[in-house]
Amino acid sequence: MLGAVTASDPAAQAAAAPRQEAESSGPVRTAAFFDLDKTVIAKSSTLAFSKPFFNQGLLNRQAVLKSTYAQFLFLMSGADHDQMDRMRSYLTNMCTGWDVEQVKSIVSETLHDIVDPLVFAEAANLIADHKLCGRDVVVVSASGEEIVAPIARELGADHSMATRMVVEDGKYTGGVDFYCFAEGKVQAIEELAAREGYVLEHCYAYSDSITDLPMLTAVGHPAVVNPDRALRKEAVARGWPVLTFTRPVSLRDRLPAPSGAAVATTLAVGASALAAGAVTYSLLRRLNF
């Protein structure tokens, strides 16, 4: 699309790349907020677990087929507010009566097999870059916290924020205590920022969906990833970087590779440390220590 840039474009890389904050105003605490589905991983995180849920007796074949169809629609058409509301209703109805500890156990046991191959290499690299810049990484998702939290830990994130379901007697009631979606994401981000001392105008955010426009406009450095049509239009109009992530990889097979700029920073720090060590060693020898 005219006016858009992609991750392969040097202009996009320069605009979206994490960078150190200016030191003149003193250090500030910052974070990078990542949507999960289709931004960091290539599928819906919740629907991706349909098979293990079926294997453990939580879903029947009809429900698995519905989940597969829902996943197809999610991938092909994106998700506006109405579609996300329908998805929420479908998922809350699907898991009503499920045992919470059983869900956590299934996610824990199958996490590597289900999620690892779905992580975009470009997202893993970007997360590594932010970490090297001293910035916290936060995963923000409309999926349930029982699924999002372990995925976030696997990615090396510092925090995660997700939808919380109502639980009674250890089982899901079908109610929603907090829906981490649209303005709900902004609420969660602002609360975390107040608690951790993040300065949002220096923070970053990444998402694929127009429903995350409130989250993107809440920070000083927004960028869109594999955007749906409506979000791409907004990004072009606002001059935001448009990134294209295409390479799902297994985290078990490779460590996130930081960008050239981040590597240069790390090497410079390492060289300084070696030089300081050499000076210290020379002084100790002169003093006969």
Coordinates of C-alpha atoms in Angstrom, one line a residue:
M1 CA 0.0 0.0 0.0
L2 CA 1.3 3.5 -0.9
G3 CA 3.0 5.2 2.0
A4 CA 3.5 2.0 4.1
V5 CA 6.9 0.5 5.0
T6 CA 7.8 -3.0 5.9
A7 CA 10.3 -4.6 8.2
S8 CA 12.6 -5.1 5.2
D9 CA 12.6 -1.3 4.5
P10 CA 15.5 0.5 6.3
A11 CA 13.1 3.3 7.1
A12 CA 10.8 1.0 8.9
Q13 CA 13.7 -0.6 10.8
A14 CA 15.0 2.7 11.9
A15 CA 11.6 4.0 13.0
A16 CA 10.6 0.8 14.9
A17 CA 14.0 -0.2 16.4
P18 CA 14.3 0.0 20.1
R19 CA 16.8 2.7 21.2
Q20 CA 18.3 4.0 24.4
E21 CA 16.6 7.0 26.0
A22 CA 18.5 10.3 26.1
E23 CA 20.6 10.6 29.2
S24 CA 20.3 14.4 29.5
S25 CA 17.0 14.2 31.2
G26 CA 18.1 11.3 33.5
P27 CA 17.1 7.6 33.3
V28 CA 13.4 6.8 32.9
R29 CA 11.7 3.4 33.2
T30 CA 10.2 2.2 30.0
A31 CA 8.5 -0.9 28.6
A32 CA 7.5 -2.5 25.3
F33 CA 4.0 -3.8 25.2
F34 CA 3.3 -6.6 22.8
D35 CA -0.1 -8.0 21.7
L36 CA 0.2 -11.8 21.5
D37 CA -2.0 -13.4 18.8
K38 CA -0.7 -12.7 15.2
T39 CA 1.8 -10.2 16.6
V40 CA 4.2 -12.5 18.6
I41 CA 2.7 -15.9 17.6
A42 CA 1.1 -16.9 14.4
K43 CA -2.2 -18.1 15.7
S44 CA -4.8 -17.5 18.4
S45 CA -3.1 -18.6 21.6
T46 CA -6.4 -20.0 23.1
L47 CA -7.6 -21.8 20.0
A48 CA -4.2 -23.3 19.5
F49 CA -4.8 -25.6 22.5
S50 CA -7.9 -27.2 21.1
K51 CA -6.2 -30.5 20.4
P52 CA -4.7 -31.0 23.9
F53 CA -8.0 -29.9 25.5
F54 CA -9.8 -32.5 23.3
N55 CA -7.2 -35.2 24.3
Q56 CA -7.9 -34.5 28.0
G57 CA -11.7 -34.7 27.6
L58 CA -12.5 -31.0 27.9
L59 CA -13.7 -30.7 24.3
N60 CA -15.7 -33.0 22.0
R61 CA -15.1 -33.4 18.3
Q62 CA -17.8 -30.8 17.4
A63 CA -16.1 -28.2 19.6
V64 CA -12.7 -28.9 18.0
L65 CA -14.2 -28.4 14.6
K66 CA -15.8 -25.1 15.7
S67 CA -12.4 -24.0 17.2
T68 CA -10.6 -24.9 13.9
Y69 CA -13.2 -22.9 11.9
A70 CA -12.9 -20.0 14.4
Q71 CA -9.1 -20.1 14.0
F72 CA -9.4 -20.0 10.2
L73 CA -11.7 -16.9 10.4
F74 CA -9.4 -15.2 12.9
L75 CA -6.4 -15.7 10.6
M76 CA -8.1 -14.8 7.4
S77 CA -10.3 -11.8 8.3
G78 CA -8.7 -10.3 11.4
A79 CA -11.0 -9.3 14.2
D80 CA -13.0 -6.2 14.7
H81 CA -14.9 -5.4 17.9
D82 CA -18.0 -7.4 17.0
Q83 CA -15.9 -10.4 16.0
M84 CA -14.0 -10.2 19.2
D85 CA -17.2 -10.1 21.2
R86 CA -18.4 -13.2 19.4
M87 CA -15.1 -14.9 20.0
R88 CA -15.3 -14.0 23.7
S89 CA -18.8 -15.4 24.0
Y90 CA -17.8 -18.6 22.2
L91 CA -14.7 -19.1 24.4
T92 CA -16.4 -18.4 27.7
N93 CA -19.2 -20.7 26.9
M94 CA -16.8 -23.4 25.7
C95 CA -14.8 -23.4 29.0
T96 CA -17.7 -23.0 31.4
G97 CA -17.4 -25.8 34.1
W98 CA -13.8 -26.6 33.2
D99 CA -11.4 -27.2 36.2
V100 CA -8.9 -24.4 36.4
E101 CA -6.1 -26.5 37.7
Q102 CA -6.6 -29.0 34.9
V103 CA -6.4 -26.2 32.3
K104 CA -3.2 -24.9 33.8
S105 CA -1.7 -28.4 33.9
I106 CA -2.6 -29.0 30.2
V107 CA -1.1 -25.7 29.1
S108 CA 2.1 -26.4 31.1
E109 CA 2.5 -29.9 29.7
T110 CA 1.9 -28.9 26.1
L111 CA 3.3 -25.4 26.0
H112 CA 6.5 -26.2 24.1
D113 CA 4.8 -28.4 21.5
I114 CA 2.0 -26.0 20.9
V115 CA 3.4 -22.5 21.1
D116 CA 7.2 -22.8 20.5
P117 CA 6.8 -23.4 16.7
L118 CA 4.4 -20.5 16.4
V119 CA 6.7 -17.7 17.6
F120 CA 7.7 -15.2 14.9
A121 CA 11.5 -15.0 14.7
E122 CA 11.2 -11.3 14.1
A123 CA 9.2 -10.9 17.3
A124 CA 11.7 -12.9 19.3
N125 CA 14.5 -10.7 18.0
L126 CA 12.6 -7.5 18.8
I127 CA 11.9 -8.7 22.3
A128 CA 15.6 -9.5 22.8
D129 CA 16.5 -6.0 21.5
H130 CA 14.2 -4.3 24.0
K131 CA 15.6 -6.4 26.8
L132 CA 19.2 -5.4 25.8
C133 CA 18.1 -1.7 25.9
G134 CA 17.0 -2.2 29.5
R135 CA 13.3 -2.0 28.7
D136 CA 10.7 -4.3 30.4
V137 CA 8.7 -6.5 28.0
V138 CA 5.0 -6.9 28.7
V139 CA 2.6 -9.2 26.9
V140 CA -0.9 -7.8 26.7
S141 CA -3.6 -10.2 25.4
A142 CA -7.4 -10.7 25.4
S143 CA -6.8 -14.5 25.9
G144 CA -7.1 -16.0 29.3
E145 CA -4.4 -15.4 31.9
E146 CA -3.9 -19.2 32.4
I147 CA -2.7 -19.4 28.8
V148 CA -1.0 -16.0 28.4
A149 CA 1.1 -16.0 31.6
P150 CA 3.1 -19.2 30.8
I151 CA 3.6 -18.1 27.2
A152 CA 4.9 -14.7 28.4
R153 CA 7.4 -16.4 30.7
E154 CA 8.5 -18.6 27.8
L155 CA 9.2 -15.5 25.8
G156 CA 11.2 -13.9 28.6
A157 CA 8.6 -11.2 29.3
D158 CA 8.7 -9.3 32.6
H159 CA 5.0 -9.0 33.0
S160 CA 1.8 -10.2 31.3
M161 CA -1.8 -8.9 31.4
A162 CA -4.7 -11.0 30.2
T163 CA -8.4 -11.7 30.5
R164 CA -9.5 -13.0 33.9
M165 CA -12.4 -15.4 34.1
V166 CA -14.7 -15.8 37.1
V167 CA -13.8 -18.9 39.1
E168 CA -16.0 -20.6 41.8
D169 CA -15.1 -23.8 43.5
G170 CA -12.1 -24.2 41.2
K171 CA -14.1 -24.1 38.0
Y172 CA -14.9 -21.4 35.4
T173 CA -18.4 -20.0 35.7
G174 CA -18.5 -18.5 32.2
G175 CA -18.3 -15.0 33.6
V176 CA -15.5 -12.5 32.9
D177 CA -13.9 -10.6 35.8
F178 CA -11.7 -8.5 33.6
Y179 CA -11.7 -8.4 29.8
C180 CA -8.2 -7.3 28.6
F181 CA -9.4 -5.9 25.3
A182 CA -9.4 -2.5 23.6
E183 CA -9.8 0.2 26.4
G184 CA -9.3 -2.6 28.9
K185 CA -5.8 -3.0 27.7
V186 CA -5.1 0.7 28.2
Q187 CA -6.5 0.4 31.8
A188 CA -4.2 -2.5 32.5
I189 CA -1.2 -0.7 31.0
E190 CA -1.8 2.5 32.9
E191 CA -2.1 0.6 36.2
L192 CA 1.1 -1.3 35.5
A193 CA 2.9 1.9 34.4
A194 CA 1.8 3.6 37.7
R195 CA 3.0 0.7 39.7
E196 CA 6.3 0.2 37.9
G197 CA 7.1 3.8 37.1
Y198 CA 7.0 3.6 33.3
V199 CA 6.9 6.8 31.4
L200 CA 4.4 5.9 28.7
E201 CA 5.5 8.6 26.2
H202 CA 8.9 6.8 26.1
C203 CA 7.3 3.3 25.8
Y204 CA 6.7 1.1 22.8
A205 CA 3.6 -0.9 21.7
Y206 CA 3.1 -3.5 18.9
S207 CA -0.2 -5.0 17.6
D208 CA -1.9 -6.4 14.5
S209 CA -5.5 -5.3 15.1
I210 CA -7.5 -2.1 14.8
T211 CA -9.1 -3.1 18.2
D212 CA -5.7 -2.3 19.8
L213 CA -5.7 1.3 18.5
P214 CA -6.3 2.6 22.1
M215 CA -3.2 0.7 23.3
L216 CA -1.0 2.0 20.4
T217 CA -2.0 5.6 21.0
A218 CA -1.3 5.3 24.7
V219 CA 2.5 5.1 24.1
G220 CA 5.0 7.3 22.4
H221 CA 6.4 4.7 20.0
P222 CA 3.7 2.6 18.4
A223 CA 4.2 0.2 15.5
V224 CA 1.9 -2.2 13.8
V225 CA 2.7 -5.8 12.9
N226 CA 1.0 -7.7 10.1
P227 CA -1.9 -5.2 10.4
D228 CA -5.5 -5.8 9.4
R229 CA -6.8 -3.5 6.7
A230 CA -8.2 -0.9 9.1
L231 CA -5.1 -0.7 11.3
R232 CA -2.8 -0.4 8.2
K233 CA -4.9 2.5 7.0
E234 CA -4.5 4.2 10.5
A235 CA -0.8 3.5 10.6
V236 CA -0.2 5.0 7.2
A237 CA -2.2 8.1 8.1
R238 CA -0.3 8.5 11.4
G239 CA 3.1 7.7 10.0
W240 CA 3.6 4.7 12.2
P241 CA 6.1 1.9 11.2
V242 CA 4.4 -1.1 9.5
L243 CA 6.3 -4.3 10.2
T244 CA 5.9 -7.7 8.5
F245 CA 6.6 -10.8 10.5
T246 CA 6.6 -14.0 8.5
R247 CA 9.0 -16.6 10.0
P248 CA 7.6 -18.8 12.9
V249 CA 10.4 -20.6 14.6
S250 CA 10.9 -22.9 17.6
L251 CA 12.4 -21.2 20.6
R252 CA 14.0 -24.5 21.5
D253 CA 16.0 -24.5 18.3
R254 CA 17.4 -21.0 18.5
L255 CA 18.0 -18.2 20.9
P256 CA 16.6 -14.8 20.0
A257 CA 19.3 -13.0 17.9
P258 CA 19.5 -9.3 18.7
S259 CA 19.8 -6.7 16.0
G260 CA 23.0 -5.3 14.7
A261 CA 22.6 -2.1 16.7
A262 CA 21.9 -4.1 19.9
V263 CA 24.9 -6.3 19.3
A264 CA 27.1 -3.3 18.8
T265 CA 25.9 -1.8 22.1
T266 CA 26.6 -5.1 23.9
L267 CA 30.1 -5.4 22.3
A268 CA 30.9 -1.8 23.3
V269 CA 29.8 -2.5 26.9
G270 CA 31.9 -5.7 26.9
A271 CA 34.9 -3.9 25.5
S272 CA 34.6 -1.3 28.2
A273 CA 34.4 -3.9 30.9
L274 CA 37.5 -5.7 29.5
A275 CA 39.4 -2.5 29.4
A276 CA 38.4 -1.7 33.0
G277 CA 39.5 -5.2 34.0
A278 CA 42.9 -4.8 32.4
V279 CA 43.5 -1.5 34.1
T280 CA 42.4 -3.0 37.5
Y281 CA 44.7 -6.0 37.0
S282 CA 47.7 -3.8 36.1
L283 CA 47.1 -1.7 39.3
L284 CA 46.9 -4.7 41.5
R285 CA 50.1 -6.1 40.1
R286 CA 51.9 -2.8 40.8
L287 CA 50.6 -2.9 44.4
N288 CA 51.8 -6.5 44.7
F289 CA 48.3 -7.9 45.4

